[in-house]
Amino acid sequence: MSVHCYSLYSNSPDSHRRNHHQVRLIQCLQQHILFNHPHHIDIDIHGPESLFYPVITTSRSPLLEIDYNLHKSNATYFTDLDINRVHLIACLFKNQLALGFSGGDLNIALGSTACVFRREIKPYQAYEIHTRVLAWDEKWLYLVSHFVIPSKKPTRASLFSSSQPQSLKNAGRKAQTVGEAQKAILASAITRYVFKRGRISVAPENVLTKAKLLPPRQDGSSKRQSSSSWTWETVEGERQQGLKIAMSFLGLDALHGIFNGNDGNAIGVF
């Protein structure tokens, strides 16, 4: 599925890989614009907890992604993440983004990403990527992704549950335990995005509110009721838990300050 071919077996030029990757990203957007345009997360239908549900994409590790250690090259994980995150962003924010059909006026830009590798992915091994909202602060929206060994499918697909409640295979099977889920993890990644209106950053909470992805604050003035047990306080608690991890990720910004490439010293230039 992935096309960044940083391996001993790849003779493809960089421009070909980039173009192929861009085509795949465009195909993802076309899928949501042309075929899944009416489908987006709505907490009135799916519940506020659906904001933290993952989007799942599946893939395999083809020969051109294998490195000299005979497993999936680390560089190719980020291509898979690009495709997976496009699906999530489209499901959540397609009506807010300036895509030419929704009336939205926002752009979304990737600020940084990091990946922690746990276990190798072998040649042609199947795997899934699960990405969901982790947290947000005044500027950044944080997403967390996990590469995992395929397992039982979700018991229902929230995005399509109103029309296809049994659309997924293995529906109704018992979910994995926490221990089983942890053993299935191959790698984990975190990414931060910023919403932009022109050159101005837009707070993620404002975008989430406009997208109707947040429950009302319980201030006594709102008459809107949710059938879900998730309240504003529940969502805020989930956000704060994720923010603890996100703050550690933000600490990597300090790396810019330790660059000393202008001191005239180097082992060599290749």
Tab-separated table of C-alpha atoms in Angstrom:
chain	number	residue	atom	x	y	z
A	1	MET	CA	0.000	0.000	0.000
A	2	SER	CA	2.769	2.416	0.887
A	3	VAL	CA	5.022	3.886	-1.732
A	4	HIS	CA	8.025	5.468	0.017
A	5	CYS	CA	10.566	2.886	-1.136
A	6	TYR	CA	13.638	3.600	0.989
A	7	SER	CA	15.186	0.150	0.589
A	8	LEU	CA	18.117	-1.601	-1.007
A	9	TYR	CA	15.766	-3.059	-3.607
A	10	SER	CA	14.238	0.200	-4.869
A	11	ASN	CA	15.506	1.836	-8.045
A	12	SER	CA	12.554	4.236	-8.398
A	13	PRO	CA	13.406	7.943	-8.564
A	14	ASP	CA	12.344	10.172	-5.696
A	15	SER	CA	10.051	12.181	-7.954
A	16	HIS	CA	8.098	9.056	-8.900
A	17	ARG	CA	7.610	8.130	-5.255
A	18	ARG	CA	6.432	11.618	-4.349
A	19	ASN	CA	4.007	11.744	-7.268
A	20	HIS	CA	2.608	8.318	-6.421
A	21	HIS	CA	2.158	9.349	-2.800
A	22	GLN	CA	0.360	12.543	-3.837
A	23	VAL	CA	-1.973	10.526	-6.072
A	24	ARG	CA	-2.885	8.299	-3.133
A	25	LEU	CA	-3.662	11.322	-0.961
A	26	ILE	CA	-5.876	12.784	-3.689
A	27	GLN	CA	-7.659	9.445	-4.046
A	28	CYS	CA	-8.413	9.467	-0.318
A	29	LEU	CA	-9.950	12.941	-0.568
A	30	GLN	CA	-11.936	11.925	-3.649
A	31	GLN	CA	-13.346	8.973	-1.751
A	32	HIS	CA	-14.706	11.274	0.937
A	33	ILE	CA	-15.826	14.037	-1.430
A	34	LEU	CA	-17.507	11.861	-4.080
A	35	PHE	CA	-18.670	8.785	-2.197
A	36	ASN	CA	-18.718	9.553	1.527
A	37	HIS	CA	-19.579	13.259	1.385
A	38	PRO	CA	-22.788	12.863	3.461
A	39	HIS	CA	-20.965	10.828	6.086
A	40	HIS	CA	-19.311	12.639	8.945
A	41	ILE	CA	-19.228	12.252	12.697
A	42	ASP	CA	-22.220	13.881	14.401
A	43	ILE	CA	-22.336	13.614	18.192
A	44	ASP	CA	-26.138	13.903	18.165
A	45	ILE	CA	-26.187	10.598	16.271
A	46	HIS	CA	-22.980	8.875	17.307
A	47	GLY	CA	-22.427	10.372	20.774
A	48	PRO	CA	-19.658	12.695	22.045
A	49	GLU	CA	-17.396	9.716	22.680
A	50	SER	CA	-17.144	9.175	18.909
A	51	LEU	CA	-14.748	12.138	18.760
A	52	PHE	CA	-12.155	9.789	20.267
A	53	TYR	CA	-12.984	6.773	18.081
A	54	PRO	CA	-10.233	5.715	15.640
A	55	VAL	CA	-10.199	5.503	11.885
A	56	ILE	CA	-8.677	2.190	10.799
A	57	THR	CA	-6.803	1.551	7.561
A	58	THR	CA	-5.225	-1.742	6.517
A	59	SER	CA	-2.042	-2.450	4.599
A	60	ARG	CA	0.805	-4.876	3.966
A	61	SER	CA	4.556	-4.423	3.741
A	62	PRO	CA	5.542	-5.072	0.088
A	63	LEU	CA	8.999	-5.991	-1.147
A	64	LEU	CA	9.991	-2.432	-2.102
A	65	GLU	CA	9.464	-1.284	1.492
A	66	ILE	CA	11.887	-3.824	2.960
A	67	ASP	CA	15.246	-2.542	4.225
A	68	TYR	CA	18.584	-4.297	4.765
A	69	ASN	CA	17.270	-5.818	8.016
A	70	LEU	CA	14.577	-7.571	5.962
A	71	HIS	CA	11.656	-5.789	7.565
A	72	LYS	CA	9.562	-2.729	6.768
A	73	SER	CA	11.741	0.360	6.469
A	74	ASN	CA	11.127	2.890	9.230
A	75	ALA	CA	10.858	5.694	6.682
A	76	THR	CA	7.780	4.125	5.088
A	77	TYR	CA	5.679	4.312	8.249
A	78	PHE	CA	5.148	8.023	7.698
A	79	THR	CA	3.616	7.499	4.260
A	80	ASP	CA	1.065	5.124	5.773
A	81	LEU	CA	0.350	7.680	8.477
A	82	ASP	CA	-0.324	10.388	5.887
A	83	ILE	CA	-3.017	8.300	4.199
A	84	ASN	CA	-4.583	7.177	7.459
A	85	ARG	CA	-4.767	10.681	8.928
A	86	VAL	CA	-6.413	12.073	5.790
A	87	HIS	CA	-9.303	9.665	6.364
A	88	LEU	CA	-9.716	10.795	9.976
A	89	ILE	CA	-9.489	14.504	9.176
A	90	ALA	CA	-12.033	14.120	6.368
A	91	CYS	CA	-14.461	12.263	8.646
A	92	LEU	CA	-14.254	14.961	11.311
A	93	PHE	CA	-13.638	18.261	9.524
A	94	LYS	CA	-14.545	17.969	5.838
A	95	ASN	CA	-17.247	20.645	6.182
A	96	GLN	CA	-14.877	23.088	7.875
A	97	LEU	CA	-11.938	22.771	5.486
A	98	ALA	CA	-11.552	24.776	2.280
A	99	LEU	CA	-11.986	21.845	-0.099
A	100	GLY	CA	-14.078	23.712	-2.657
A	101	PHE	CA	-17.431	22.056	-1.972
A	102	SER	CA	-18.282	22.527	1.687
A	103	GLY	CA	-18.114	26.274	2.123
A	104	GLY	CA	-15.359	25.808	4.683
A	105	ASP	CA	-12.604	28.391	4.936
A	106	LEU	CA	-9.939	26.595	6.971
A	107	ASN	CA	-6.692	24.905	6.056
A	108	ILE	CA	-4.974	22.337	8.227
A	109	ALA	CA	-1.185	22.072	8.419
A	110	LEU	CA	1.014	19.390	9.944
A	111	GLY	CA	3.275	20.816	12.633
A	112	SER	CA	5.337	17.774	13.588
A	113	THR	CA	5.169	14.040	14.005
A	114	ALA	CA	7.174	11.343	15.778
A	115	CYS	CA	7.048	7.563	15.731
A	116	VAL	CA	8.150	5.055	18.370
A	117	PHE	CA	8.924	1.589	17.002
A	118	ARG	CA	8.240	-1.491	19.105
A	119	ARG	CA	8.282	-4.567	16.833
A	120	GLU	CA	9.330	-5.111	13.232
A	121	ILE	CA	6.850	-5.577	10.393
A	122	LYS	CA	7.967	-8.502	8.254
A	123	PRO	CA	7.780	-8.705	4.441
A	124	TYR	CA	4.162	-8.877	3.236
A	125	GLN	CA	2.889	-8.915	6.813
A	126	ALA	CA	-0.586	-7.452	7.199
A	127	TYR	CA	-1.139	-4.662	9.707
A	128	GLU	CA	-3.663	-2.001	10.654
A	129	ILE	CA	-3.222	1.662	11.524
A	130	HIS	CA	-5.585	3.094	14.139
A	131	THR	CA	-5.604	6.895	14.442
A	132	ARG	CA	-7.772	8.986	16.738
A	133	VAL	CA	-7.921	12.370	18.409
A	134	LEU	CA	-5.654	12.409	21.448
A	135	ALA	CA	-6.097	15.963	22.744
A	136	TRP	CA	-5.978	19.643	21.835
A	137	ASP	CA	-4.717	22.865	23.369
A	138	GLU	CA	-5.004	26.541	22.439
A	139	LYS	CA	-3.146	25.988	19.145
A	140	TRP	CA	-2.608	22.328	18.323
A	141	LEU	CA	-4.788	19.323	17.594
A	142	TYR	CA	-2.977	16.107	18.566
A	143	LEU	CA	-3.611	12.739	16.931
A	144	VAL	CA	-2.305	9.396	18.147
A	145	SER	CA	-1.709	6.473	15.792
A	146	HIS	CA	-0.952	2.819	16.427
A	147	PHE	CA	0.351	0.231	13.978
A	148	VAL	CA	-1.134	-3.057	15.167
A	149	ILE	CA	-1.468	-6.699	14.202
A	150	PRO	CA	-4.958	-7.164	12.675
A	151	SER	CA	-7.499	-8.517	15.090
A	152	LYS	CA	-11.248	-8.646	15.514
A	153	LYS	CA	-13.077	-5.897	13.699
A	154	PRO	CA	-14.972	-3.216	15.648
A	155	THR	CA	-18.459	-4.293	16.673
A	156	ARG	CA	-19.907	-1.383	14.712
A	157	ALA	CA	-18.778	1.426	12.454
A	158	SER	CA	-20.072	4.639	13.991
A	159	LEU	CA	-19.882	6.634	10.776
A	160	PHE	CA	-22.214	4.246	8.995
A	161	SER	CA	-24.057	2.764	11.976
A	162	SER	CA	-27.315	4.580	11.250
A	163	SER	CA	-27.645	2.870	7.859
A	164	GLN	CA	-25.393	-0.206	8.050
A	165	PRO	CA	-25.268	-1.384	11.671
A	166	GLN	CA	-23.937	-4.809	10.688
A	167	SER	CA	-21.614	-3.663	7.922
A	168	LEU	CA	-18.447	-4.920	9.581
A	169	LYS	CA	-17.338	-8.512	9.749
A	170	ASN	CA	-17.145	-10.240	13.123
A	171	ALA	CA	-19.735	-7.830	14.534
A	172	GLY	CA	-20.674	-8.693	18.071
A	173	ARG	CA	-17.512	-10.548	18.986
A	174	LYS	CA	-15.921	-9.856	22.314
A	175	ALA	CA	-13.493	-6.925	22.227
A	176	GLN	CA	-9.822	-7.364	23.022
A	177	THR	CA	-8.632	-6.998	26.577
A	178	VAL	CA	-6.148	-4.229	27.364
A	179	GLY	CA	-3.363	-6.791	27.591
A	180	GLU	CA	-4.209	-8.308	24.211
A	181	ALA	CA	-4.344	-4.883	22.598
A	182	GLN	CA	-0.935	-3.935	24.014
A	183	LYS	CA	0.657	-7.110	22.652
A	184	ALA	CA	-0.661	-6.274	19.177
A	185	ILE	CA	1.132	-2.902	18.963
A	186	LEU	CA	3.926	-2.703	16.385
A	187	ALA	CA	4.595	1.043	16.566
A	188	SER	CA	2.974	4.201	17.928
A	189	ALA	CA	3.020	7.743	16.570
A	190	ILE	CA	1.860	11.193	17.584
A	191	THR	CA	1.127	14.113	15.269
A	192	ARG	CA	0.084	17.710	15.790
A	193	TYR	CA	-1.910	19.852	13.394
A	194	VAL	CA	-2.806	23.525	13.349
A	195	PHE	CA	-5.925	25.020	11.749
A	196	LYS	CA	-5.348	28.144	9.670
A	197	ARG	CA	-7.630	30.818	8.279
A	198	GLY	CA	-5.191	32.545	5.989
A	199	ARG	CA	-2.189	33.331	8.183
A	200	ILE	CA	-4.203	33.267	11.409
A	201	SER	CA	-4.242	30.174	13.620
A	202	VAL	CA	-7.679	29.031	14.756
A	203	ALA	CA	-8.088	27.341	18.142
A	204	PRO	CA	-9.022	23.650	17.769
A	205	GLU	CA	-11.830	24.011	20.319
A	206	ASN	CA	-13.490	26.599	18.080
A	207	VAL	CA	-13.223	24.253	15.098
A	208	LEU	CA	-14.545	21.300	17.095
A	209	THR	CA	-17.453	23.380	18.362
A	210	LYS	CA	-18.377	24.604	14.877
A	211	ALA	CA	-18.142	21.027	13.610
A	212	LYS	CA	-20.589	20.038	16.388
A	213	LEU	CA	-18.129	17.534	17.797
A	214	LEU	CA	-18.287	18.768	21.405
A	215	PRO	CA	-21.164	18.356	23.848
A	216	PRO	CA	-22.607	21.521	25.421
A	217	ARG	CA	-21.066	22.910	28.569
A	218	GLN	CA	-23.255	22.167	31.563
A	219	ASP	CA	-23.708	25.741	32.726
A	220	GLY	CA	-27.423	25.508	33.353
A	221	SER	CA	-28.337	27.583	30.311
A	222	SER	CA	-28.206	24.807	27.712
A	223	LYS	CA	-31.330	22.767	27.119
A	224	ARG	CA	-29.671	20.396	24.705
A	225	GLN	CA	-29.575	16.849	26.009
A	226	SER	CA	-27.385	13.999	24.847
A	227	SER	CA	-28.403	10.350	24.900
A	228	SER	CA	-24.789	9.498	25.703
A	229	SER	CA	-23.309	9.362	29.182
A	230	TRP	CA	-20.415	11.480	27.887
A	231	THR	CA	-20.769	15.059	29.095
A	232	TRP	CA	-18.532	18.081	28.597
A	233	GLU	CA	-16.690	17.079	31.769
A	234	THR	CA	-16.094	13.554	30.434
A	235	VAL	CA	-14.690	14.855	27.157
A	236	GLU	CA	-12.540	17.373	29.028
A	237	GLY	CA	-11.184	14.609	31.260
A	238	GLU	CA	-10.236	12.561	28.200
A	239	ARG	CA	-8.571	15.612	26.653
A	240	GLN	CA	-6.543	16.306	29.782
A	241	GLN	CA	-5.302	12.710	29.909
A	242	GLY	CA	-4.119	12.912	26.316
A	243	LEU	CA	-2.599	16.331	26.894
A	244	LYS	CA	-0.167	14.866	29.426
A	245	ILE	CA	1.432	12.849	26.622
A	246	ALA	CA	1.158	15.719	24.147
A	247	MET	CA	3.105	18.036	26.452
A	248	SER	CA	6.061	15.644	26.385
A	249	PHE	CA	5.879	15.697	22.593
A	250	LEU	CA	5.977	19.504	22.625
A	251	GLY	CA	9.272	19.295	24.494
A	252	LEU	CA	10.915	18.146	21.262
A	253	ASP	CA	10.704	21.738	20.013
A	254	ALA	CA	13.798	22.357	22.141
A	255	LEU	CA	15.794	20.362	19.573
A	256	HIS	CA	15.967	23.451	17.360
A	257	GLY	CA	17.938	25.233	20.067
A	258	ILE	CA	20.823	22.753	20.190
A	259	PHE	CA	21.836	23.020	16.515
A	260	ASN	CA	25.511	23.997	16.266
A	261	GLY	CA	26.083	23.477	12.558
A	262	ASN	CA	27.614	26.922	12.148
A	263	ASP	CA	30.675	26.292	14.313
A	264	GLY	CA	32.739	25.094	11.346
A	265	ASN	CA	33.265	21.542	12.607
A	266	ALA	CA	32.058	18.372	10.877
A	267	ILE	CA	33.083	14.736	10.488
A	268	GLY	CA	32.566	15.051	6.748
A	269	VAL	CA	30.301	16.187	3.941
A	270	PHE	CA	28.850	13.437	1.736
